[in-house]
Coordinates of C-alpha atoms in Angstrom, one line a residue:
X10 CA -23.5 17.7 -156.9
X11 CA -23.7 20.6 -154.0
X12 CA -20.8 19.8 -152.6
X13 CA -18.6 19.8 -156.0
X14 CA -19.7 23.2 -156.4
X15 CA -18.8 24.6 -153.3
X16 CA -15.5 22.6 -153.4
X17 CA -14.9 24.4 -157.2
X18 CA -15.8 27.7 -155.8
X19 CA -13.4 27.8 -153.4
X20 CA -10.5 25.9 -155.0
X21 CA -11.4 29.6 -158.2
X22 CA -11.1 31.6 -155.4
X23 CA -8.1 30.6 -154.1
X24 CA -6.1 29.0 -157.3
X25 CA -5.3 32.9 -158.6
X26 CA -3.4 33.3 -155.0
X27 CA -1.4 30.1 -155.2
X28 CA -0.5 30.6 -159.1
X29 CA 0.6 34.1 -157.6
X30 CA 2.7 32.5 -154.7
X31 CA 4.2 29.8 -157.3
X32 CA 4.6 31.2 -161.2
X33 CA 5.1 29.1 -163.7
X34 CA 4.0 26.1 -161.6
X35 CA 2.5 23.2 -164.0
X36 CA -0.8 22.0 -164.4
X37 CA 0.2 18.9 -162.4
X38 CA 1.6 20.5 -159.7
X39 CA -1.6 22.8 -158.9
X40 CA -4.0 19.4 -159.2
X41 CA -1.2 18.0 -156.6
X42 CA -1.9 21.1 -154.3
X43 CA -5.8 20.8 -154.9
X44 CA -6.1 17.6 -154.5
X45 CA -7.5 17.5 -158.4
X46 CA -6.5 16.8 -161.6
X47 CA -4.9 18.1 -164.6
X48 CA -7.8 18.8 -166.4
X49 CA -9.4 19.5 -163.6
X50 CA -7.5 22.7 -162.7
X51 CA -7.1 23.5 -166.9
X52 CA -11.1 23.9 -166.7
X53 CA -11.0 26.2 -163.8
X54 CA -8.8 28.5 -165.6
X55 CA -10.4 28.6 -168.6
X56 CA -13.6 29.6 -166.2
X57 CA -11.7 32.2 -164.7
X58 CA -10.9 33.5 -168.0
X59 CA -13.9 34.7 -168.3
X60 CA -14.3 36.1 -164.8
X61 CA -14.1 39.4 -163.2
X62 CA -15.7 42.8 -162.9
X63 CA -19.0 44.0 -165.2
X64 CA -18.6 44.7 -168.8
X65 CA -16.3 42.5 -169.9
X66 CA -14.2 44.3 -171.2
X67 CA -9.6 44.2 -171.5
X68 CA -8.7 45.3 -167.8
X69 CA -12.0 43.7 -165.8
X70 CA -11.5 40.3 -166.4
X71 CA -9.0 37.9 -164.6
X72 CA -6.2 36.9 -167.0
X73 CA -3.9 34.4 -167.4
X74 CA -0.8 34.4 -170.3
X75 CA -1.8 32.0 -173.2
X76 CA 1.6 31.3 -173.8
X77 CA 2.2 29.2 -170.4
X78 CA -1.3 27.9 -170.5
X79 CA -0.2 26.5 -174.0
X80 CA 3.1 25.0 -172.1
X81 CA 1.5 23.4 -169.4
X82 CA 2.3 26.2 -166.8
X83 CA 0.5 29.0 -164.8
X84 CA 1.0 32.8 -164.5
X85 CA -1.5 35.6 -163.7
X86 CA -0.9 38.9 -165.9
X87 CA -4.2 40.4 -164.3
X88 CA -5.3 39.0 -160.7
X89 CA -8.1 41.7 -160.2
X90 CA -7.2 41.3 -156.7
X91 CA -7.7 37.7 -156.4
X92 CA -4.0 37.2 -155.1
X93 CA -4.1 38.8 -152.4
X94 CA -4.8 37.1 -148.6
X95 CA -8.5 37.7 -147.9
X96 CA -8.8 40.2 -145.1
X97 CA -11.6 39.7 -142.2
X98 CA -13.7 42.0 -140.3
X99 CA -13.1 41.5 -136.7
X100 CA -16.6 40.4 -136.5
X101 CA -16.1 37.8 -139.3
X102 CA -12.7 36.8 -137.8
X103 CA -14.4 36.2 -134.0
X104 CA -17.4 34.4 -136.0
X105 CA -15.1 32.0 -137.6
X106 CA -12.7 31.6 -134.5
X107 CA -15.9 30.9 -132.7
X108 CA -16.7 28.0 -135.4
X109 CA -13.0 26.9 -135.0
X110 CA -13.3 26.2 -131.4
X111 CA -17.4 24.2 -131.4
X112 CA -15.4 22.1 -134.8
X113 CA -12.4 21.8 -131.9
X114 CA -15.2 20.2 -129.6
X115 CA -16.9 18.1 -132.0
X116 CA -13.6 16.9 -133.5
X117 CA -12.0 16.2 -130.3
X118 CA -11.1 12.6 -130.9
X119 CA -9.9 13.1 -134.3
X120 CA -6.0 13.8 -133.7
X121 CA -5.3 14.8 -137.0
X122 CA -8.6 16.6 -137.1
X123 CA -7.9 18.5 -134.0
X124 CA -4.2 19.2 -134.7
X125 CA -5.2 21.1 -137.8
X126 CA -7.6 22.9 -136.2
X127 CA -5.8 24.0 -133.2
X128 CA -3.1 24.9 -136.2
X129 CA -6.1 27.3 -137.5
X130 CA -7.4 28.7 -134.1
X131 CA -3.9 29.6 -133.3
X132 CA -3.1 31.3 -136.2
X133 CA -6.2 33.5 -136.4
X134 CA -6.2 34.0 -132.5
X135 CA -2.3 35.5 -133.0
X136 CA -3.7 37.9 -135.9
X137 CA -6.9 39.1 -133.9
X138 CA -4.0 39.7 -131.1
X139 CA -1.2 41.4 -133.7
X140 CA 1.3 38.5 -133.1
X141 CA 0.8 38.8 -129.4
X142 CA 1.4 35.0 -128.0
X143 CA 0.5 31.8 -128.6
X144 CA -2.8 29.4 -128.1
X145 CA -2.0 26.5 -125.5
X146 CA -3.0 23.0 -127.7
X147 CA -5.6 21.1 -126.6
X148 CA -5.1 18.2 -123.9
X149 CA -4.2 15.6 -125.9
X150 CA -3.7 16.7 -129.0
X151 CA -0.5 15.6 -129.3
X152 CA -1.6 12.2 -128.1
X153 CA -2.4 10.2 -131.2
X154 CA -4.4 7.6 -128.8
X155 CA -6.2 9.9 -126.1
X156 CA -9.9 10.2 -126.3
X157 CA -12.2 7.4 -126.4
X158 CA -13.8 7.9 -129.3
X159 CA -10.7 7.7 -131.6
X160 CA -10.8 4.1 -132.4
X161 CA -14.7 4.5 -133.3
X162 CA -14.6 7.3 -135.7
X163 CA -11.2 5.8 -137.1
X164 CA -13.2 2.9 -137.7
X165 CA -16.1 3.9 -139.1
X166 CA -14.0 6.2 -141.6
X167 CA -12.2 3.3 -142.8
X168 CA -15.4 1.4 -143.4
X169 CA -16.7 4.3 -145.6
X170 CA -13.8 4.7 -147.4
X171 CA -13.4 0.7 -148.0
X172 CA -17.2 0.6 -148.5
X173 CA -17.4 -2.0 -145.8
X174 CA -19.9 -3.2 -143.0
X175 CA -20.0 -2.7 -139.8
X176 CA -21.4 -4.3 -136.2
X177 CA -22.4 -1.4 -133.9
X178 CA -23.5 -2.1 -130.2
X179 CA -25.2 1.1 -129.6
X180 CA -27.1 2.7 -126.5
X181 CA -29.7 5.0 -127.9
X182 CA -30.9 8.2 -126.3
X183 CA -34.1 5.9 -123.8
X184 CA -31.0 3.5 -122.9
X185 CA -31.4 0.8 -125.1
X186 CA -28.7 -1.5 -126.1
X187 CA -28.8 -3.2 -129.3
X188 CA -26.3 -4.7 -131.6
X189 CA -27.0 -3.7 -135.3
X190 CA -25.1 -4.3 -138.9
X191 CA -24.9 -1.4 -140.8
X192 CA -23.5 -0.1 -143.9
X193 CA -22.3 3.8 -143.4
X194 CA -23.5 6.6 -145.7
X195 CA -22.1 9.5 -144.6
X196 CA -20.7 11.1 -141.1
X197 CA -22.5 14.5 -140.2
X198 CA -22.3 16.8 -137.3
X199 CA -25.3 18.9 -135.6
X200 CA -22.1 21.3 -134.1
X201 CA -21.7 19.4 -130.9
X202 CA -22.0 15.5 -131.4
X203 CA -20.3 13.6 -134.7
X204 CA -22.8 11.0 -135.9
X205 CA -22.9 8.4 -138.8
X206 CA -25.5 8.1 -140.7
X207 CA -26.1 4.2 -142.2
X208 CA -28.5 1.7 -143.2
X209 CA -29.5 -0.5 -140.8
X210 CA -30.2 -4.1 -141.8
X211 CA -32.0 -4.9 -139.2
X212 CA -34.5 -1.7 -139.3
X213 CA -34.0 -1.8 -143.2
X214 CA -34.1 1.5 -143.6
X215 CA -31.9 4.6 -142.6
X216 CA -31.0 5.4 -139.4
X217 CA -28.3 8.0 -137.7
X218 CA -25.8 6.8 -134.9
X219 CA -24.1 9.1 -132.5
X220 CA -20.4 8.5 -132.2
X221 CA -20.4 9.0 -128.0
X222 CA -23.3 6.3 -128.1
X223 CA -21.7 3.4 -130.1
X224 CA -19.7 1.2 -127.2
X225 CA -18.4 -1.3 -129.8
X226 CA -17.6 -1.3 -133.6
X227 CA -16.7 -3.8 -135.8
X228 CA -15.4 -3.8 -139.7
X229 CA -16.8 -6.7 -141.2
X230 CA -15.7 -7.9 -144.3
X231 CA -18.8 -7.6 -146.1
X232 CA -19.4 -5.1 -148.8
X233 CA -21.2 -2.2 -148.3
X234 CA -24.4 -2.2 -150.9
X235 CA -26.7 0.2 -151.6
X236 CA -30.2 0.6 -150.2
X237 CA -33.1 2.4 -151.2
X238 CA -35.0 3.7 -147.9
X239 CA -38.6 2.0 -147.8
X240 CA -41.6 4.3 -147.6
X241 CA -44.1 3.4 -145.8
X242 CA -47.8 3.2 -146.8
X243 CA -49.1 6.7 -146.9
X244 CA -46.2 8.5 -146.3
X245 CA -45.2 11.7 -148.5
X246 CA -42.2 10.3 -150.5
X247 CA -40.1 14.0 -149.8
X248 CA -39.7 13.0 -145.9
X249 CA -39.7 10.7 -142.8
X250 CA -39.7 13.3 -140.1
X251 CA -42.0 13.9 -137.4
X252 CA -43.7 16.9 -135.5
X253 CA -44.2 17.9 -132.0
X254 CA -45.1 20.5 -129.9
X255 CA -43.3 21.1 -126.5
X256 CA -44.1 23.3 -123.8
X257 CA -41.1 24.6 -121.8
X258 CA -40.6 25.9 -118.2
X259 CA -38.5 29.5 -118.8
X260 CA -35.5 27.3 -118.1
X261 CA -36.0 25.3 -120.8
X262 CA -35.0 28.0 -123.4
X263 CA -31.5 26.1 -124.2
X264 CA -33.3 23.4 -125.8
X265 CA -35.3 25.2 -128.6
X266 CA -31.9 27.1 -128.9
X267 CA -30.2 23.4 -129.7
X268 CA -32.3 22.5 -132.2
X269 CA -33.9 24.0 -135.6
X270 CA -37.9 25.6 -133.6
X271 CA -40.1 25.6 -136.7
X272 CA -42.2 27.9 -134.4
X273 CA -41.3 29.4 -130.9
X274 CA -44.1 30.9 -128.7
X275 CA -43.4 33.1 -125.7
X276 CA -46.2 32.1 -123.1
X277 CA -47.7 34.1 -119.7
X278 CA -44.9 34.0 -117.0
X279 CA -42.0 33.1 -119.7
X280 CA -43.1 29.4 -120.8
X281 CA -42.3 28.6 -124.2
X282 CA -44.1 26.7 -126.5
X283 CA -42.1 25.2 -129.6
X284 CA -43.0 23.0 -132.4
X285 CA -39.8 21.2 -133.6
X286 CA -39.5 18.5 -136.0
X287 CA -37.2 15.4 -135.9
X288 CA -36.1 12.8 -138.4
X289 CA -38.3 10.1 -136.3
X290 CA -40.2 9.4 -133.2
X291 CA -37.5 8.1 -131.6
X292 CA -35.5 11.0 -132.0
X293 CA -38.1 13.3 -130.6
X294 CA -38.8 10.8 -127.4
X295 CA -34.9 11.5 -126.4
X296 CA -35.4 15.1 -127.1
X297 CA -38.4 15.1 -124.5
X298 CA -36.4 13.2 -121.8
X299 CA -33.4 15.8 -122.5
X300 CA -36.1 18.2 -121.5
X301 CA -36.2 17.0 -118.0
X302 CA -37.8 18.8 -115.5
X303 CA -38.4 21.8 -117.8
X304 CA -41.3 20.0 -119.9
X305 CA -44.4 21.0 -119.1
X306 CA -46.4 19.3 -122.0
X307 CA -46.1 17.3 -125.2
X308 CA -48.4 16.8 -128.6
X309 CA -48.9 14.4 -129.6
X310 CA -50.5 12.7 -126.7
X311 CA -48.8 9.4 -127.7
X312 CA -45.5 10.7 -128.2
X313 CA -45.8 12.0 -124.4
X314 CA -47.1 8.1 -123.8
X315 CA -44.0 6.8 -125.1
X316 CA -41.6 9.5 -123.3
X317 CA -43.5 8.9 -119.9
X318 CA -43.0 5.0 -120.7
X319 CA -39.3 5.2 -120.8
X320 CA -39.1 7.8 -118.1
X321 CA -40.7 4.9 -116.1
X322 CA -38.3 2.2 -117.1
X323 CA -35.1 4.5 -116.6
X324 CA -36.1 5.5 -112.9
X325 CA -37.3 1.5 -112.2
X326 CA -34.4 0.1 -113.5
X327 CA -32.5 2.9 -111.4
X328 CA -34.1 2.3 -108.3
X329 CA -33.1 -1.5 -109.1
X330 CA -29.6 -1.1 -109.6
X331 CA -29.7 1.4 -106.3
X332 CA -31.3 -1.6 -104.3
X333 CA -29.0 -4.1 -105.1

């Protein structure tokens, strides 16, 4: 329901600039520009009918002329200012080219993904710059099959929008290979890795995959079903999540900077001490090894029991590999 707001918003935001750009277009056409329908884009103008400055009153409220509505097409007699471009700040304009570029990293195995946003990075870098010159494309970005990842996230979009299964071999964040069927829910982003998130029939319950860590994918044929995740016994029904608290060498400041600190704590000599929370305990055992050598401690004591056991089975099974 969130997200068809926010989609509505912003197709009544900009719907007054392309009726401006294209009078007398039909209904049809706009839902073909919007991606909507008909009715669709006759309800948002009927809501911006009643839009515009306080009062209420002739003059502060967008208009549209009845006449065309009535005929099926679209002109503005009162825009209020709505078509016209939206103008950034500079600030706003660096913030967003900043976002373009961490979406450019994210999305680097998409083609299409990163062609449009090169498109948008280019455009808004030539404004900031008055027109000066160009922004060189990616590497690869013309190259429909570079990046490794392209067949995986293809995949796994297909199998979303089919509503299919699919066979994952996948090497989580201790190093473990397993091969799992899952049905995908939804892919989601943390602003530097892309990662599905499925239910796992093997786990039965809901579990997230990162797209770098999935070495082999499969579409099955089976249907995708739906799932209701299992609580278990004792559990607060709102959330799965876990708690920890991590004490940090002074160089260790980039981690609570990666992820969401409920509480930071600046120690003697610039230790930090954090308590972040992840969506499982698995989760927060590959946060701790990410740590590295800038973990100084961990609560609970048996989450820093499990991170210190698979710190000890990745350096064995190094040393193992080394001697061979």
């Amino acid at each position: 329901m969130a997200r068809r707001s926010i989609d509505r918003l912003v197709r009544l935001l900009a719907l007054p600039a392309w009726v401006a750009e294209h009078e007398g277009a039909s209904f049809e056409e706009a839902a073909a520009h919007f991606g909507v329908t008909a009715a669709m884009i006759r309800s948002d103008v009927e809501t911006l009918w009643v839009s515009g400055l306080p009062g209420g009153m002739p003059g502060d409220l967008v208009d549209f002329s009845a006449d065309d509505f009535e005929a099926g097409r679209l002109r503005l007699t009162e825009p209020l200012g709505l078509d016209r471009p939206v103008r950034l700040s500079r600030q706003e304009a660096v913030a967003l080219l900043l976002s373009l570029r961490v979406l450019g990293d994210v999305l680097a195995d998409d083609p299409a993904s990163a062609a449009a946003l090169h498109g948008a990075q280019a455009a808004l870098t030539a404004a900031m710059r008055g027109g000066a010159r160009p922004v060189a494309p990616p590497a690869g970005a013309d190259d429909p099959a570079s990046g490794s990842g392209t067949a995986v996230l293809r995949t796994v979009r297909r199998a979303m929008a089919e509503r299919r299964r699919l066979r994952l071999t996948y090497v989580s964040a201790t190093d473990t290979r397993s091969v799992r069927e899952v049905d995908p829910l939804e892919l989601i982003t943390d602003g530097s890795h892309l990662t599905v998130r499925a239910w796992c029939l093997s786990a039965r319950d809901e579990r997230s995959f990162r797209l770098d860590r999935i070495l082999n994918v499969e579409l099955l044929d089976a249907t995708a079903t739906t799932h209701r995740a299992r609580r278990r016994h004792g559990e607060p029904r709102s959330s799965r999540s876990r708690t920890a608290v991590l004490t940090l060498a002074p160089g260790g400041r980039w981690l609570v900077e990666q992820v969401d600190a409920e509480k930071i704590e600046i120690l003697p000599e610039g230790a930090i001490r954090a308590q972040v929370r992840g969506r499982d305990e698995d989760w927060l055992v590959g946060l701790v090894l990410s740590a590295g050598r800038h973990i100084r401690g961990v609560l609970p004591r048996s989450l820093a029991l499990r991170a210190r056991g698979a710190a000890q089975r990745a350096l064995a099974l190094n040393a193992s590999v080394e001697g061979s």
